[in-house]
mmCIF file with all atom_site columns, C-alpha atoms in Angstrom:
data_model
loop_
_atom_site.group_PDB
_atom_site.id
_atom_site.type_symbol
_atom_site.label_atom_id
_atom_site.label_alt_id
_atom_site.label_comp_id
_atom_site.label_asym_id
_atom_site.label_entity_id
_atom_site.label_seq_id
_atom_site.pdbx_PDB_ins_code
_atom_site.Cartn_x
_atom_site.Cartn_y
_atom_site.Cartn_z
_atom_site.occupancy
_atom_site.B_iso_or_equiv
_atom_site.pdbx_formal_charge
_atom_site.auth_seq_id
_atom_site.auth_comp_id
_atom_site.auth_asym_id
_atom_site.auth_atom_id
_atom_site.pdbx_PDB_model_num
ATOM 1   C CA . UNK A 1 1   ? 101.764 123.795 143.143 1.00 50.00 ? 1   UNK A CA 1
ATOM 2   C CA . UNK A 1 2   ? 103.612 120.828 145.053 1.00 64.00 ? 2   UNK A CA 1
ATOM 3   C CA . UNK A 1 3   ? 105.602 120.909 147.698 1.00 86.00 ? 3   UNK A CA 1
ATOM 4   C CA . UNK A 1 4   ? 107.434 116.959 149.704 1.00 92.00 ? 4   UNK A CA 1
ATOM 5   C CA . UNK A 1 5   ? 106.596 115.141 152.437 1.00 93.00 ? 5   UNK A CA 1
ATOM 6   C CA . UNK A 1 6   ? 108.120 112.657 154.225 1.00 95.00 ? 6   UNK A CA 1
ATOM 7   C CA . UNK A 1 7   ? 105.849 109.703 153.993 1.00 94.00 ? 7   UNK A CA 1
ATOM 8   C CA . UNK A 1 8   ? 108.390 106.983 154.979 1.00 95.00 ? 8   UNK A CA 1
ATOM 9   C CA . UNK A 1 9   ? 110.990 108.008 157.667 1.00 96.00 ? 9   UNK A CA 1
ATOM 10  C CA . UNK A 1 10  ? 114.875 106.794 156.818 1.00 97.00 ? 10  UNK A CA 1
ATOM 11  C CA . UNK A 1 11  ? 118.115 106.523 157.819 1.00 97.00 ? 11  UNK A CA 1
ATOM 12  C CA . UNK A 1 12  ? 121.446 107.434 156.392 1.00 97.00 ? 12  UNK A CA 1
ATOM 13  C CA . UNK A 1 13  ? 125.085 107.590 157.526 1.00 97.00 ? 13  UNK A CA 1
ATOM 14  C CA . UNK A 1 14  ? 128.136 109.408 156.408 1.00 97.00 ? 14  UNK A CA 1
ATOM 15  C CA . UNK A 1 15  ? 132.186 109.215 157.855 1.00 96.00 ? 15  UNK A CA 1
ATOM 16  C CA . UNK A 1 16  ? 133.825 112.526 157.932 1.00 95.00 ? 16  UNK A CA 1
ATOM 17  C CA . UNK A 1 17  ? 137.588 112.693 159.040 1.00 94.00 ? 17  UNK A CA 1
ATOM 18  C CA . UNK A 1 18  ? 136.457 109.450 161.537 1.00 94.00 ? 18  UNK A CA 1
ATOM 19  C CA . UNK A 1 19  ? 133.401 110.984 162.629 1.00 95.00 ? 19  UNK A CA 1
ATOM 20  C CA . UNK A 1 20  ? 130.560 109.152 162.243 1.00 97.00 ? 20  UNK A CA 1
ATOM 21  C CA . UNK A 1 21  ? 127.410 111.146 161.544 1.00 98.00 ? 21  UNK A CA 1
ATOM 22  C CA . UNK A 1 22  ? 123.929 109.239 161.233 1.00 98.00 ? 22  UNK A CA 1
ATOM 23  C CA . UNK A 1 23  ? 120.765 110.935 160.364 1.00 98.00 ? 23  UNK A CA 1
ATOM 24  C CA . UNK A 1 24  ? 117.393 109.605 161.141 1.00 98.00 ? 24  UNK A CA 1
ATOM 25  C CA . UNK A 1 25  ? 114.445 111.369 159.428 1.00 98.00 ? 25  UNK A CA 1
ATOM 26  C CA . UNK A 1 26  ? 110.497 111.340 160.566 1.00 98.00 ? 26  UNK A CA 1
ATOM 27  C CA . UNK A 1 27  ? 107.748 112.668 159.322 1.00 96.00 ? 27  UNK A CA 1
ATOM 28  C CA . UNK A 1 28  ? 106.249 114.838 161.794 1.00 96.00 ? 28  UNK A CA 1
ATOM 29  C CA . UNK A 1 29  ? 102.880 117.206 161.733 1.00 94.00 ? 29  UNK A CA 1
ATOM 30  C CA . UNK A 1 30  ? 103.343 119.578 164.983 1.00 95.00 ? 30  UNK A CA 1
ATOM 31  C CA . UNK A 1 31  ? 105.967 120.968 167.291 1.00 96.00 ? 31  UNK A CA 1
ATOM 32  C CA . UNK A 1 32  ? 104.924 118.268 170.136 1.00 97.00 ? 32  UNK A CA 1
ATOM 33  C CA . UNK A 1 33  ? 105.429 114.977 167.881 1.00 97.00 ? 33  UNK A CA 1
ATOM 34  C CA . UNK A 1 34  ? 109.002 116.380 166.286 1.00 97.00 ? 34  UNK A CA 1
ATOM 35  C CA . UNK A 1 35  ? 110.185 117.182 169.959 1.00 98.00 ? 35  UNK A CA 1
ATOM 36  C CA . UNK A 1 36  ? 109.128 113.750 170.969 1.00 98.00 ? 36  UNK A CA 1
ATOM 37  C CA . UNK A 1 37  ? 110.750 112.460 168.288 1.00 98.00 ? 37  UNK A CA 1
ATOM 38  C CA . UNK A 1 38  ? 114.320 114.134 169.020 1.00 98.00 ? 38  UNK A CA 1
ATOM 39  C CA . UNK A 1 39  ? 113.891 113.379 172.824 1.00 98.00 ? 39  UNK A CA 1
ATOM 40  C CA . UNK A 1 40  ? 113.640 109.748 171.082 1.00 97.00 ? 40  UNK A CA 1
ATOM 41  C CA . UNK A 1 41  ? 116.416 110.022 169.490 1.00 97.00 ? 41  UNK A CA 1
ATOM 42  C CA . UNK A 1 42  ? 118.591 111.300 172.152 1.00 97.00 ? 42  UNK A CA 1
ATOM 43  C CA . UNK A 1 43  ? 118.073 108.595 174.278 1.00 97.00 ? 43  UNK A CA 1
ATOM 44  C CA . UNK A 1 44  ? 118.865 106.120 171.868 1.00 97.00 ? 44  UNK A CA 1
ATOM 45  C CA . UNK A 1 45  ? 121.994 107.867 170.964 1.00 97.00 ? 45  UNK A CA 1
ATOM 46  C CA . UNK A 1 46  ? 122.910 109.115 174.955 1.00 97.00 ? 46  UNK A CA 1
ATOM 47  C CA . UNK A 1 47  ? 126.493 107.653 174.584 1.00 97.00 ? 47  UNK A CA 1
ATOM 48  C CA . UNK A 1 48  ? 126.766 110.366 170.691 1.00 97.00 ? 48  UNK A CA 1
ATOM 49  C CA . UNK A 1 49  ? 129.128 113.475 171.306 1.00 96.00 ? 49  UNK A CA 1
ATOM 50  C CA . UNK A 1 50  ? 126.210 115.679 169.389 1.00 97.00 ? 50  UNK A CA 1
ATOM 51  C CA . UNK A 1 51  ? 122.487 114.927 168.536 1.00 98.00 ? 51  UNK A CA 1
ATOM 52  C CA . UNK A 1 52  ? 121.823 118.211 166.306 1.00 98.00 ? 52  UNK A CA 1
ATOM 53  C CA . UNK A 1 53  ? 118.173 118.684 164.585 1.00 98.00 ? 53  UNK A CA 1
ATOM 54  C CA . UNK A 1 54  ? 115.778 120.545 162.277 1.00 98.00 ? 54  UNK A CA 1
ATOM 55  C CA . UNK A 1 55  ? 112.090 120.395 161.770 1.00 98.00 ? 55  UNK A CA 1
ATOM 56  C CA . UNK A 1 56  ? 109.624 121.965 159.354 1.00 97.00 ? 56  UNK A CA 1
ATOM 57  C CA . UNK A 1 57  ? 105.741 122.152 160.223 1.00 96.00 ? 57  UNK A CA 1
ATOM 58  C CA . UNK A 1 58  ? 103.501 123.498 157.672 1.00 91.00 ? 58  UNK A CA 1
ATOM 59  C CA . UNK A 1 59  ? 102.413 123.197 154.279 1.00 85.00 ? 59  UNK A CA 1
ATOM 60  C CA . UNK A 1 60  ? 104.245 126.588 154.141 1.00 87.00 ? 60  UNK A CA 1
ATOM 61  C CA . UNK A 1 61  ? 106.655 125.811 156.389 1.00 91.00 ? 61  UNK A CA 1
ATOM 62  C CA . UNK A 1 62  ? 105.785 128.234 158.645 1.00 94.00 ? 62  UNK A CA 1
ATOM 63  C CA . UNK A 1 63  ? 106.982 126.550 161.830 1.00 96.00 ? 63  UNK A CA 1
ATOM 64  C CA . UNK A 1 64  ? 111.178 125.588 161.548 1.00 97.00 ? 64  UNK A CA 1
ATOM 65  C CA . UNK A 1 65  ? 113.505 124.985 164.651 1.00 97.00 ? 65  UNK A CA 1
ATOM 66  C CA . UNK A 1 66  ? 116.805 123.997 164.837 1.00 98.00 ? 66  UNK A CA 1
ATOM 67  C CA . UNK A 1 67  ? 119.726 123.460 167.517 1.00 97.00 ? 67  UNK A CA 1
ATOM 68  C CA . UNK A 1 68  ? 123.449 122.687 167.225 1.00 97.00 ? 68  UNK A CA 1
ATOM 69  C CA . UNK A 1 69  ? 123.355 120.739 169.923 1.00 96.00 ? 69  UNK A CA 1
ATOM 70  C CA . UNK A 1 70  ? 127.187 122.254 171.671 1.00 95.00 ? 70  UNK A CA 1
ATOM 71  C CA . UNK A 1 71  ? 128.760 122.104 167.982 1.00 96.00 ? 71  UNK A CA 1
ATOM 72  C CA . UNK A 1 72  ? 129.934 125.749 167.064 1.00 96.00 ? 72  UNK A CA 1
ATOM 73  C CA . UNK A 1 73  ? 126.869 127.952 166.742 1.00 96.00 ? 73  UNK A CA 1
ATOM 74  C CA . UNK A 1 74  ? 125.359 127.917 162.426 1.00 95.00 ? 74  UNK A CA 1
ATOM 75  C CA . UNK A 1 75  ? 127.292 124.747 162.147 1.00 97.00 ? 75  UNK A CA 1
ATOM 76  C CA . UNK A 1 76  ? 125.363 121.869 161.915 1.00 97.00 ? 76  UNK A CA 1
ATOM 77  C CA . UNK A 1 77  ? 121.429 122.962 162.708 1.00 96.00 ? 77  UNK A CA 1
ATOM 78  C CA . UNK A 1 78  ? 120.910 125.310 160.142 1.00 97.00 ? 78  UNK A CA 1
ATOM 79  C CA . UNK A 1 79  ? 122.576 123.648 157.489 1.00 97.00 ? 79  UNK A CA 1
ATOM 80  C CA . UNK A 1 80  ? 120.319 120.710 158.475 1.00 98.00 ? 80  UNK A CA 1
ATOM 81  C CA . UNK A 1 81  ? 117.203 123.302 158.154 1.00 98.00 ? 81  UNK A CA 1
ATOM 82  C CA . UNK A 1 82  ? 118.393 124.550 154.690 1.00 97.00 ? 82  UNK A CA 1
ATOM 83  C CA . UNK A 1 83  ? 118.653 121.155 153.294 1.00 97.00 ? 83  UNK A CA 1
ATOM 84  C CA . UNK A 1 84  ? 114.972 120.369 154.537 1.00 97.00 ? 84  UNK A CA 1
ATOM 85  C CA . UNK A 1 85  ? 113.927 124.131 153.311 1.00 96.00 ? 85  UNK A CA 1
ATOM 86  C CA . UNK A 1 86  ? 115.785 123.757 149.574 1.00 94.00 ? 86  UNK A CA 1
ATOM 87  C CA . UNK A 1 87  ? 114.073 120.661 148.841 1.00 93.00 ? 87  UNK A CA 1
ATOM 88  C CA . UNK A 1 88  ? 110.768 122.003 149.457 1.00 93.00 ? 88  UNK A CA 1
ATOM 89  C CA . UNK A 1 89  ? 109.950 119.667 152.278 1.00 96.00 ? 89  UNK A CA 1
ATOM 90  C CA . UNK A 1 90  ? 107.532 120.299 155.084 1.00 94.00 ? 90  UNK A CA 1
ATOM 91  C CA . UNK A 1 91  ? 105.897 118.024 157.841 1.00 95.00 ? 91  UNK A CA 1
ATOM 92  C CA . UNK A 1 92  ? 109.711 116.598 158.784 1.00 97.00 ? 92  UNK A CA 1
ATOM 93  C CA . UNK A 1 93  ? 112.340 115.966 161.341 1.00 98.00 ? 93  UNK A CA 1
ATOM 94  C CA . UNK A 1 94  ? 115.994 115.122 161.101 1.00 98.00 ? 94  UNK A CA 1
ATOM 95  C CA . UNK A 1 95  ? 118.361 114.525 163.763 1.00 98.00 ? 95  UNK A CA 1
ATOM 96  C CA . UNK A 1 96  ? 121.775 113.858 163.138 1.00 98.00 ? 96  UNK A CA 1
ATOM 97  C CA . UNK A 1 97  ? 123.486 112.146 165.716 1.00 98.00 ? 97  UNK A CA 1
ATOM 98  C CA . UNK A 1 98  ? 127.660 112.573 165.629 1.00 98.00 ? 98  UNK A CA 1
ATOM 99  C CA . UNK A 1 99  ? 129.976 110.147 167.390 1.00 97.00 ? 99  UNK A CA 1
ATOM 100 C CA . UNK A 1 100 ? 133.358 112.212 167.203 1.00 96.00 ? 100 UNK A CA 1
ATOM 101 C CA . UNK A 1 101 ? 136.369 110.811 165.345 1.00 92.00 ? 101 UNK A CA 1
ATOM 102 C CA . UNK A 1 102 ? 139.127 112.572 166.890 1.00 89.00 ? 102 UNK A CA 1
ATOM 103 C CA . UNK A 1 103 ? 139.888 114.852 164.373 1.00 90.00 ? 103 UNK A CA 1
ATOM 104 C CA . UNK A 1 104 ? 138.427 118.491 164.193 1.00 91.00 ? 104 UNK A CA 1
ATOM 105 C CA . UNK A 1 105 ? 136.858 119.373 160.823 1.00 93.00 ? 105 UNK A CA 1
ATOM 106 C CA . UNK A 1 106 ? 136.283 123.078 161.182 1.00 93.00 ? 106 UNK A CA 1
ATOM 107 C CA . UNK A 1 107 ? 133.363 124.898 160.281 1.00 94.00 ? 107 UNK A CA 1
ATOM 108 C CA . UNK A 1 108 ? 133.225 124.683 157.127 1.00 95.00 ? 108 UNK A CA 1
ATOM 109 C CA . UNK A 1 109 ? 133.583 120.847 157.275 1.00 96.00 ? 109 UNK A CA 1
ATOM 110 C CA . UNK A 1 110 ? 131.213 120.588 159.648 1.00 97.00 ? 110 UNK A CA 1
ATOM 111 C CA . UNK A 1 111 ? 128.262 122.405 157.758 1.00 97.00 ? 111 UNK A CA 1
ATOM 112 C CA . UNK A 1 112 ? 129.026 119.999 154.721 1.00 97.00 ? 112 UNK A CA 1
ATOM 113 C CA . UNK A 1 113 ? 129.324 117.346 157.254 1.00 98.00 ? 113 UNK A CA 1
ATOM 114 C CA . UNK A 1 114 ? 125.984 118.097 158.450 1.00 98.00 ? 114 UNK A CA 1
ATOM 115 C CA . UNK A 1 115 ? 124.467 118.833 155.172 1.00 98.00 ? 115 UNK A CA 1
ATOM 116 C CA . UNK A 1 116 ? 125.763 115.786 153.386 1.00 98.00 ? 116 UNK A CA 1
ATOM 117 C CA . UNK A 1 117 ? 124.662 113.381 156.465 1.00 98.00 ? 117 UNK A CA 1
ATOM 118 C CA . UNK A 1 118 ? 120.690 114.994 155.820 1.00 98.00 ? 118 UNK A CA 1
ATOM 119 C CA . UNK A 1 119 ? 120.992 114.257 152.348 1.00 98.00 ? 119 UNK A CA 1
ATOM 120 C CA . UNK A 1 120 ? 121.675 110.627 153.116 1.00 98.00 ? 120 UNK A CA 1
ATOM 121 C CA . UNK A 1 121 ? 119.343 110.380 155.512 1.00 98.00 ? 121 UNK A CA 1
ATOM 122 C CA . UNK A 1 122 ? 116.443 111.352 152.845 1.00 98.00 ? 122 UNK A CA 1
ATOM 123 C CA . UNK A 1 123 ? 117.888 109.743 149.387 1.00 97.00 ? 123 UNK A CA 1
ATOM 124 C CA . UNK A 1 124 ? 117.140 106.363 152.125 1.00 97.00 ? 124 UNK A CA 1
ATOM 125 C CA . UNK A 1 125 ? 113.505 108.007 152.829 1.00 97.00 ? 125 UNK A CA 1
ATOM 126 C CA . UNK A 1 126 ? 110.250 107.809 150.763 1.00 95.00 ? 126 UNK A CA 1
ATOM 127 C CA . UNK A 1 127 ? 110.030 111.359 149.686 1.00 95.00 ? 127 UNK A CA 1
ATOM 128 C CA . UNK A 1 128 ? 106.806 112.016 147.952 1.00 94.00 ? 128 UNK A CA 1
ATOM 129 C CA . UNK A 1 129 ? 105.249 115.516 145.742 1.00 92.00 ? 129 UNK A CA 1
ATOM 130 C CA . UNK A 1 130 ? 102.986 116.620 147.356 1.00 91.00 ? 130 UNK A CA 1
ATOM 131 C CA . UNK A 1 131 ? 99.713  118.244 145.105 1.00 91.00 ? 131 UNK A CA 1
ATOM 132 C CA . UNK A 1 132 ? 97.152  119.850 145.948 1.00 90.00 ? 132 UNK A CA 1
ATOM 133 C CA . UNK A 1 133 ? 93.953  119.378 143.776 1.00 92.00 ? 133 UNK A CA 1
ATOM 134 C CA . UNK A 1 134 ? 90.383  117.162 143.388 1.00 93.00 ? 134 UNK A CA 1
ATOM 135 C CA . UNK A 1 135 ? 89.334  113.997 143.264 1.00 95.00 ? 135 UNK A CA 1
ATOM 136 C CA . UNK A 1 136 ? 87.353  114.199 140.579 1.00 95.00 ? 136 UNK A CA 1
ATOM 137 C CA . UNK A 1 137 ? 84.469  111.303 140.548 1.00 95.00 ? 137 UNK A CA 1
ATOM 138 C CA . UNK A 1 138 ? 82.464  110.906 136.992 1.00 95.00 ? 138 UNK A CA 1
ATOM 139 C CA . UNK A 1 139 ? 79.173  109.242 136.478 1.00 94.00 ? 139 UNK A CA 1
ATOM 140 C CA . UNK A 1 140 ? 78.454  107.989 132.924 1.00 92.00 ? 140 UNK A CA 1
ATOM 141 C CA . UNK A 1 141 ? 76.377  105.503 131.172 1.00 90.00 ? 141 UNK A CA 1
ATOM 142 C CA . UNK A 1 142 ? 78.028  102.657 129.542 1.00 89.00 ? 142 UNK A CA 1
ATOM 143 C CA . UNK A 1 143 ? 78.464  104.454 126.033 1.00 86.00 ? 143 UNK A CA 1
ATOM 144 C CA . UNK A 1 144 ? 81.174  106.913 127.794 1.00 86.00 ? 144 UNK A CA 1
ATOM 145 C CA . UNK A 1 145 ? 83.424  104.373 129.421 1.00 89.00 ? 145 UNK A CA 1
ATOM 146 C CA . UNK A 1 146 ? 85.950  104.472 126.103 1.00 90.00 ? 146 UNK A CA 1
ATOM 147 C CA . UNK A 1 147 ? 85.911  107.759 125.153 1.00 91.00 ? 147 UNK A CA 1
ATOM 148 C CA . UNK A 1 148 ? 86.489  108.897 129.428 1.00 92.00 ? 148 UNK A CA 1
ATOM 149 C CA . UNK A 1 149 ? 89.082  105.759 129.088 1.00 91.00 ? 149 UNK A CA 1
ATOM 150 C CA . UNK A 1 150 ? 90.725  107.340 126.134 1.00 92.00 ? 150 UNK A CA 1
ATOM 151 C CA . UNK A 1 151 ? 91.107  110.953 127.663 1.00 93.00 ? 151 UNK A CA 1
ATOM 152 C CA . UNK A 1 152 ? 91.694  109.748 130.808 1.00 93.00 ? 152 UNK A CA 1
ATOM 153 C CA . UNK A 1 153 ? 94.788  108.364 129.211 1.00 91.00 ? 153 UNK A CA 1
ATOM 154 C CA . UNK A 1 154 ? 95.464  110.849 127.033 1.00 91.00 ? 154 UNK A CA 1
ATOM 155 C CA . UNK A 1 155 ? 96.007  112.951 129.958 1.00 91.00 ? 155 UNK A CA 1
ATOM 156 C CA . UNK A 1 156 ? 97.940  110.489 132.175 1.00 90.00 ? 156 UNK A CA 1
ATOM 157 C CA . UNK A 1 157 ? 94.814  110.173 135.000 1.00 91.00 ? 157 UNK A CA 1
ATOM 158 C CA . UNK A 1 158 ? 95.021  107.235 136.453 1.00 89.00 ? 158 UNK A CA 1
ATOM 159 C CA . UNK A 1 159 ? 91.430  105.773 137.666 1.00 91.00 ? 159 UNK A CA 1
ATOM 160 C CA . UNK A 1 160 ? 91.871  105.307 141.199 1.00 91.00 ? 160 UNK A CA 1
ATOM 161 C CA . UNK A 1 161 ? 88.297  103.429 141.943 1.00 92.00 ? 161 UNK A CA 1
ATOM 162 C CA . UNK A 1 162 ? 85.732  102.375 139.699 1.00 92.00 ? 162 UNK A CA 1
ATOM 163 C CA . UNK A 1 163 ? 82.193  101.044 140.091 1.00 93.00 ? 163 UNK A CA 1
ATOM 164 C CA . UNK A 1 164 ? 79.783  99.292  137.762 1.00 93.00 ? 164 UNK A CA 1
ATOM 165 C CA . UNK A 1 165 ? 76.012  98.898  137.859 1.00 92.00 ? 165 UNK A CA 1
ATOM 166 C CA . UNK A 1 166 ? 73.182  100.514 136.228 1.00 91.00 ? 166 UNK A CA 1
ATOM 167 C CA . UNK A 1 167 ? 75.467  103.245 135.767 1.00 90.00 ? 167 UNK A CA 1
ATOM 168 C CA . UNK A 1 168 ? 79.309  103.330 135.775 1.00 92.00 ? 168 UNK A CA 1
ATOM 169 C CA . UNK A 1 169 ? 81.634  105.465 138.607 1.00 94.00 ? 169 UNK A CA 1
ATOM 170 C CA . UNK A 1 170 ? 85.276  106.356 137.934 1.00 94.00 ? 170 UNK A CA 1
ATOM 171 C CA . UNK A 1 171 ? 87.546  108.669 139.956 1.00 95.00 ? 171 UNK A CA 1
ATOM 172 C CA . UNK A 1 172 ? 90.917  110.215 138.760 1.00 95.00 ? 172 UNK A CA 1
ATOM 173 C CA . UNK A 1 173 ? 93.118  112.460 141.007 1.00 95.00 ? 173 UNK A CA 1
ATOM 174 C CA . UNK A 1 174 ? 93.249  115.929 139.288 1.00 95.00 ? 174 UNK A CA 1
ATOM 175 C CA . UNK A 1 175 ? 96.155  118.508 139.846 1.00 93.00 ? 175 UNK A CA 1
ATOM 176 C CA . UNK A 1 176 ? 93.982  121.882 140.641 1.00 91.00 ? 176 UNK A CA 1
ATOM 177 C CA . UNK A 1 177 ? 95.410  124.035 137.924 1.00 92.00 ? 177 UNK A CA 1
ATOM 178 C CA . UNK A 1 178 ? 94.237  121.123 135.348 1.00 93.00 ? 178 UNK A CA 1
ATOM 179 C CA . UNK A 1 179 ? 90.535  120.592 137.258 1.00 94.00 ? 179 UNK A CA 1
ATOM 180 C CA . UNK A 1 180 ? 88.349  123.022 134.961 1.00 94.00 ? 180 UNK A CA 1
ATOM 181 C CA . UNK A 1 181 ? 89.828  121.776 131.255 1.00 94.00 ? 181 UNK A CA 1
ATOM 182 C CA . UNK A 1 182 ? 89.546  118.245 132.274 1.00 94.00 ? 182 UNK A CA 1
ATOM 183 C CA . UNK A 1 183 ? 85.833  118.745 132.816 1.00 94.00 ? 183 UNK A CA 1
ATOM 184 C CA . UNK A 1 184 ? 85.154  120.509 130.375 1.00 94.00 ? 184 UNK A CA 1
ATOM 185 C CA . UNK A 1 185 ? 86.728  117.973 127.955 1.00 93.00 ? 185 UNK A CA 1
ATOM 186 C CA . UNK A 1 186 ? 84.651  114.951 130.004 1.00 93.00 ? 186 UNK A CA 1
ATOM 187 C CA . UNK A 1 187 ? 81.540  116.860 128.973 1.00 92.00 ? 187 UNK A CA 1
ATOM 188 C CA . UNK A 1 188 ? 82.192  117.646 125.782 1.00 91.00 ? 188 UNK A CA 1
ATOM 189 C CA . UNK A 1 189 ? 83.706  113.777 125.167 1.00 90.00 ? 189 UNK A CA 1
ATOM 190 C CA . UNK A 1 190 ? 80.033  112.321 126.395 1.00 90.00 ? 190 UNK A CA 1
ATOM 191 C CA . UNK A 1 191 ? 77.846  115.059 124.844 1.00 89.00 ? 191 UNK A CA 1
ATOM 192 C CA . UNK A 1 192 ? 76.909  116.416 128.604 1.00 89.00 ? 192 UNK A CA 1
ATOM 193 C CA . UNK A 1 193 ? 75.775  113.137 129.619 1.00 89.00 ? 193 UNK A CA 1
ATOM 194 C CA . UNK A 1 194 ? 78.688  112.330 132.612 1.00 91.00 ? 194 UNK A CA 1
ATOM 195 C CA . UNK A 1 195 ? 77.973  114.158 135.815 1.00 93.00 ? 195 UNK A CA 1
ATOM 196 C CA . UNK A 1 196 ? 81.024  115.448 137.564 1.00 93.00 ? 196 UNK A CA 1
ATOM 197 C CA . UNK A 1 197 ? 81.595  115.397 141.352 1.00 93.00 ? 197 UNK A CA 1
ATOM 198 C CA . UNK A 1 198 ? 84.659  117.267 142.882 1.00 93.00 ? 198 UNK A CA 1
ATOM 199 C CA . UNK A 1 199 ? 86.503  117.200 146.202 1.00 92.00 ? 199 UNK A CA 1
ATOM 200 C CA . UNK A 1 200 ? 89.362  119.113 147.090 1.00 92.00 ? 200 UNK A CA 1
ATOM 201 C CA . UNK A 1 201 ? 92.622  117.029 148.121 1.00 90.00 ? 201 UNK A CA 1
ATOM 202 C CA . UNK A 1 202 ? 96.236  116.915 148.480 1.00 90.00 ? 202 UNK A CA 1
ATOM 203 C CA . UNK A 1 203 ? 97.723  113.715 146.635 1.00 90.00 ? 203 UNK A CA 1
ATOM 204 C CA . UNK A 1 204 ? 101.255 111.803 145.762 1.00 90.00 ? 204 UNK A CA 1
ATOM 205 C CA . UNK A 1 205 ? 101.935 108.870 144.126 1.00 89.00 ? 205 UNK A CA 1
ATOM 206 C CA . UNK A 1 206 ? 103.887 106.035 146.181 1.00 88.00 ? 206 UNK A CA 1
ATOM 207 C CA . UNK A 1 207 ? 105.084 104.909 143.064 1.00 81.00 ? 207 UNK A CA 1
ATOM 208 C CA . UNK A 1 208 ? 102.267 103.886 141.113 1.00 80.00 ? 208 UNK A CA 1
ATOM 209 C CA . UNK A 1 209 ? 100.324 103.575 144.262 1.00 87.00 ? 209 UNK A CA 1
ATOM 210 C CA . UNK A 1 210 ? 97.822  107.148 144.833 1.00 89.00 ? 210 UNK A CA 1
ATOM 211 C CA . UNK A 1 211 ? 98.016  108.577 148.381 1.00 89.00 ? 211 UNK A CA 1
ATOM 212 C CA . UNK A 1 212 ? 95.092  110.884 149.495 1.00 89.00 ? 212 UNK A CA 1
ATOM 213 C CA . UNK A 1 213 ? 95.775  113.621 152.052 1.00 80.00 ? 213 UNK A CA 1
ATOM 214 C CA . UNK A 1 214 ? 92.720  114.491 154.090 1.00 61.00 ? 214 UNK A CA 1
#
C-alpha cells in the first residue's frame, strides 16, 4: 500500500475576485515542527488579512489540525485539510496566506478559493508515493548476474547498489506485497545458489532517483 509525502516543500498562488491567496507547503513529521512552521509563516506574511492552515502527521494520518484563521468558520481550514486528506498525503503543512481584494466571495467561494490555492501550492511541490516494502540485497556468483539482470528487468527492479568481487552484491527495492514471488523466482532463476537478505523499508522514486525511508 502507498500513501504521499511531501519531500520537496512548494509554493503556489491563485487570484480570486482580487484576492490574492498564496500557499506555501512543508513537509513536516510532528505537531512541534508544523507549528513552527506556521508561526514562520505568519511572520513573514504579518501585513496578510488571513494566514489559514492544515497539517497531517502520521503514516495514517492520525494527527490533523486546522484553523480558519478569522475567515468564516469550515471555510478555508478544512477545505485545506480535505485536499491534504484526498490525496493521500501525510507528514505535511500548508498555510495559505490571503491578502484581501476588496470584494467578498462568500462561502462557497472561499472553500474553492482555499481548495484551489492548496492544489497550487502542491502541483509546484515534489510529491512522492510513498511504499512500504524491502530492500532486498542478493548474493550470487558470477554465472547469475544475467539471468538476476534479466528478471530484475522483467519485473521493473531497478538495482540500486551493486558490488563486485569474489562474489557479486545487488540490491533492488521491493514493494512488500511482491517480496515473497520475487524470491522465490531469484532462487529458482540461479538453481538456489543466490542468498537473499531482506530489510524492511519505506521507498519513492525522485524520478528515477530511489529514496529510502528509515
Amino acid at each position: 500500500m502507498s500513501s504521499k509525502i511531501v519531500y520537496n516543500g512548494g509554493e503556489g498562488e491563485i487570484t480570486e475576485k482580487k484576492s490574492r491567496f498564496i500557499a506555501t507547503v512543508y513537509p513536516v513529521h510532528s505537531e512541534e515542527e508544523a507549528l513552527a512552521f506556521i508561526a514562520g509563516l505568519k511572520k513573514k506574511y504579518w501585513n496578510a488579512s488571513h494566514n489559514c492552515w492544515a497539517f497531517v502527521v502520521g503514516e495514517r494520518q492520525e494527527l490533523q489540525r486546522c484553523s480558519d484563521d478569522g475567515e468564516p468558520q469550515g471555510t478555508a481550514g478544512r477545505p485545506m485539510l480535505d485536499v491534504l486528506l484526498g490525496e493521500n498525503i501525510h507528514d505535511a503543512a500548508v498555510v495559505v496566506t490571503r491578502y484581501f481584494g476588496g470584494t467578498l466571495l462568500g462561502t462557497g467561494g472561499l472553500v474553492r478559493a482555499y481548495a484551489k490555492a492548496v492544489q497550487a501550492g502542491l502541483a509546484n511541490s515534489t510529491v512522492l508515493d510513498k511504499i512500504r516494502g524491502a530492500r532486498l540485497e542478493v548474493e550470487t556468483d558470477y554465472n547469475g548476474i544475467g539471468k538476476l539482470q534479466y528478471l530484475f528487468g522483467q519485473r521493473g527492479l531497478q538495482v540500486i547498489d551493486s558490488n563486485y568481487s569474489d562474489v557479486v552484491k545487488m540490491a533492488v527495492l521491493v514493494r512488500s506485497e511482491e517480496t515473497a514471488s520475487v524470491v522465490e523466482e531469484i532462487t529458482e532463476a540461479t538453481n538456489g545458489k543466490a542468498r537473499c537478505s531482506l530489510e524492511d523499508v519505506c521507498f519513492a522514486f525522485d524520478g528515477s532517483k530511489p529514496v529510502i525511508f528509515q
